[in-house]
Tab-separated table of C-alpha atoms in Angstrom:
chain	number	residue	atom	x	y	z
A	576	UNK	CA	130.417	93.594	105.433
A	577	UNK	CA	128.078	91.593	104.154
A	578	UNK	CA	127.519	88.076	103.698
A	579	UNK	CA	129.479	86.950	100.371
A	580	UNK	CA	128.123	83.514	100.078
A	581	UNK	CA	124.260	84.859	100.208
A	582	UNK	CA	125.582	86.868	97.524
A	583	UNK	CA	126.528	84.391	95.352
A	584	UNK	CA	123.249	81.912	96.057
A	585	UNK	CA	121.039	83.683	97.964
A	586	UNK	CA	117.529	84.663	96.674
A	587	UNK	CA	116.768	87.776	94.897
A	588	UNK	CA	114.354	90.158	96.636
A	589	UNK	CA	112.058	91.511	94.166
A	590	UNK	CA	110.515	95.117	95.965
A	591	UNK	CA	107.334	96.650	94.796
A	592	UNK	CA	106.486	99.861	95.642
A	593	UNK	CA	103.070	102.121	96.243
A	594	UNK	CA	100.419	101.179	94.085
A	595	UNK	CA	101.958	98.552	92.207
A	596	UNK	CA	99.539	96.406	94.259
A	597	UNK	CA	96.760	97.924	92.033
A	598	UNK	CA	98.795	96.419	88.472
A	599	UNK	CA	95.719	95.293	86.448
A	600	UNK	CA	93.231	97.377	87.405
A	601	UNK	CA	95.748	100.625	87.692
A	602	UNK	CA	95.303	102.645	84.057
A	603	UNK	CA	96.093	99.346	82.443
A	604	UNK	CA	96.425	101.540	79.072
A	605	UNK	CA	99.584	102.610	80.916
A	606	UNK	CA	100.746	99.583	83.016
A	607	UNK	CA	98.606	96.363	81.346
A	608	UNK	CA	96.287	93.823	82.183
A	609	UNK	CA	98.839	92.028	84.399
A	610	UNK	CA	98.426	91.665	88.192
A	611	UNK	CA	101.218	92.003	90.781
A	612	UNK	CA	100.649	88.181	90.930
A	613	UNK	CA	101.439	88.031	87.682
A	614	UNK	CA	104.977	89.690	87.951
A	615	UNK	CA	105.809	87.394	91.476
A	616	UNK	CA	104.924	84.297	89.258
A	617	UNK	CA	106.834	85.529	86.096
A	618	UNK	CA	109.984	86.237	88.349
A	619	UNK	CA	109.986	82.717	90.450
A	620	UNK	CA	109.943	80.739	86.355
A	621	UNK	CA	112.418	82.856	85.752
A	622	UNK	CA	114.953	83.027	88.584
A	623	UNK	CA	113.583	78.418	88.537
A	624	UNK	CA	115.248	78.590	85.198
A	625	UNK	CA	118.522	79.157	86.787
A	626	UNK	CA	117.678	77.143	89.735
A	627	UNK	CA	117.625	80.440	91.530
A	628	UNK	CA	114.673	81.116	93.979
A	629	UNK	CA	112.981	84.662	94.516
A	630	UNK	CA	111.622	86.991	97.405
A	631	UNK	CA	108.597	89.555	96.725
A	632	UNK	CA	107.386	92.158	98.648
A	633	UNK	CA	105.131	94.758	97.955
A	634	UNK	CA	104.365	97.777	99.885
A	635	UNK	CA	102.739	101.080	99.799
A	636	UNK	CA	104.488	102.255	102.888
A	637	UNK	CA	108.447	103.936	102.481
A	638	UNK	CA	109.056	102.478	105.710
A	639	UNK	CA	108.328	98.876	105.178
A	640	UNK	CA	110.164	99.111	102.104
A	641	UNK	CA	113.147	100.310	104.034
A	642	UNK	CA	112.828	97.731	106.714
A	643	UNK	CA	112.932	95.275	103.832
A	644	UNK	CA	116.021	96.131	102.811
A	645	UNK	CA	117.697	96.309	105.903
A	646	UNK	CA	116.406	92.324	106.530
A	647	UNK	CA	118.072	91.514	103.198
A	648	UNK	CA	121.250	92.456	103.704
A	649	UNK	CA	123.812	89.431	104.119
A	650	UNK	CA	120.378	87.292	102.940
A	651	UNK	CA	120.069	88.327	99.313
A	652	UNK	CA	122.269	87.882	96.003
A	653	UNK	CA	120.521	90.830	94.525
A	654	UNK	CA	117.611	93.822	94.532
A	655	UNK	CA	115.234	93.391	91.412
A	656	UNK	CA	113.099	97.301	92.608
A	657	UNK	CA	110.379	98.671	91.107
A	658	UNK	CA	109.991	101.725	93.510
A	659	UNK	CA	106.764	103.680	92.011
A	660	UNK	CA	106.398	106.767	93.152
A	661	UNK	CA	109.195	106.941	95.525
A	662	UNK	CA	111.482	106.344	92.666
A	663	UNK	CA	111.386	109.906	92.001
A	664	UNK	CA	110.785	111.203	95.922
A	665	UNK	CA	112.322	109.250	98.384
A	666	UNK	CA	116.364	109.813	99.252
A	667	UNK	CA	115.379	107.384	102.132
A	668	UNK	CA	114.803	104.683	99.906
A	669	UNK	CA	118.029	105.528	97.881
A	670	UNK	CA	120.017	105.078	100.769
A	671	UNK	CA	118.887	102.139	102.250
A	672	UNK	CA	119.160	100.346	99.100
A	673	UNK	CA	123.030	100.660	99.542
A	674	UNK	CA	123.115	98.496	102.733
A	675	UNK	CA	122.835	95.228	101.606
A	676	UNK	CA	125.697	95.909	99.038
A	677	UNK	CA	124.284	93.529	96.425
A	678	UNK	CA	123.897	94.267	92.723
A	679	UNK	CA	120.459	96.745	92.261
A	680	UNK	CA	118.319	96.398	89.195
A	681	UNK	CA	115.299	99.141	88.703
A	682	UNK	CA	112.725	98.514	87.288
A	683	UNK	CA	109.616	100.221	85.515
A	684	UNK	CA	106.971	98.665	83.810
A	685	UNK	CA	106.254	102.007	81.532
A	686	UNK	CA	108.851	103.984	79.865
A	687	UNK	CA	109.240	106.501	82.428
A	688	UNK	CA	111.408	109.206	79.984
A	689	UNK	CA	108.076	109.032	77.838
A	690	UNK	CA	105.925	110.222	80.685
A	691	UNK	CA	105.198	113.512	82.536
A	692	UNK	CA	108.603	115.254	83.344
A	693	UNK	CA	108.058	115.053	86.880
A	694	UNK	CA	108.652	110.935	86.152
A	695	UNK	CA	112.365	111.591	84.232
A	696	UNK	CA	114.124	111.960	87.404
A	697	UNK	CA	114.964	108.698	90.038
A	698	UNK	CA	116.840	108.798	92.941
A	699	UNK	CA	117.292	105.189	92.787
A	700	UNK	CA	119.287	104.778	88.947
A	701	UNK	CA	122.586	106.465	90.446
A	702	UNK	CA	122.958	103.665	92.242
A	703	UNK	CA	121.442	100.730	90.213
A	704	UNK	CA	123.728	98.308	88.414
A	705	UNK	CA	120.991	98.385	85.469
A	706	UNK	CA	117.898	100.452	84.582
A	707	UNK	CA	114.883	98.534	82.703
A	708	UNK	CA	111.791	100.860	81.129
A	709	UNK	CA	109.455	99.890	79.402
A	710	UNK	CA	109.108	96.429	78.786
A	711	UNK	CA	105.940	95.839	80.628
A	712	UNK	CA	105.903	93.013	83.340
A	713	UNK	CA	108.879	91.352	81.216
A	714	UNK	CA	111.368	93.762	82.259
A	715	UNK	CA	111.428	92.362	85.529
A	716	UNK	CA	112.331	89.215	83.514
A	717	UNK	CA	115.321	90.807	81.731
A	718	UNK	CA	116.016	92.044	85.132
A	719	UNK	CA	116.425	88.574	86.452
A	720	UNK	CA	118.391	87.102	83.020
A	721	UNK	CA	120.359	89.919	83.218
A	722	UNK	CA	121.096	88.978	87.231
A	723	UNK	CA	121.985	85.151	86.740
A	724	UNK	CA	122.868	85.194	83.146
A	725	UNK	CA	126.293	83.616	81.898
């Protein structure tokens, strides 16, 4: 079981997946001018705000991400996700994100059900408390509000 008192004041890990890396320079008529630093530093004000602290990784690689989430469990209060590409791949990913048994929030910074068909389905909203698309770099934000909110 895991760890209910990280839950309740532990950090939130905010995962990145493939490419995301690239935000900025990445068809920014799709994703924007904003950089992955930008997101990090928009979700540590925000999760500050609540006197909250955040985690960020970033990785192109399914297995890092995995091994990521195995590490958080009985660590985190939460999973702020962003998956990329794997969001609509990877049943890997899916499950892992079940171990730590902490709320999930997905994210995408385009509107995904807007996009090629391909990018309708995710593996990963199942199991998500919420699903945020299309906000930009602020739904990661909401994500967080939505997290420690009243």
């Amino acid at each position: 079981m895991a760890d209910t008192a990280a839950q309740a004041t532990g950090p939130i890990l905010v995962l990145n997946g493939p490419n995301l890396n690239m935000l900025g320079t990445r068809q920014p008529e799709i994703y924007g001018a904003d950089t992955l630093d930008d997101v990090v530093a928009l979700c540590e004000r925000t999760a500050k705000r609540y006197g909250r602290e955040v985690v960020a990784f970033q990785s192109n690689h399914e297995g890092a991400l995995i091994d990521r989430i195995h590490e958080a469990r009985g660590v985190v209060s939460a999973i702020v996700i962003n998956p990329g590409g794997l969001t609509h791949t990877s049943v890997a990913l899916r499950d892992a994100l079940v171990i730590p048994e902490v709320p999930i929030v997905e994210v995408h910074i385009s509107n995904v059900h807007a996009r090629e068909e391909f990018r309708h389905h995710s593996f990963v909203s199942p199991i998500a408390t919420a699903v945020i698309a299309g906000l930009g770099i602020k739904g990661y934000a909401a994500a967080i509000e939505y997290l420690l909110g009243d």
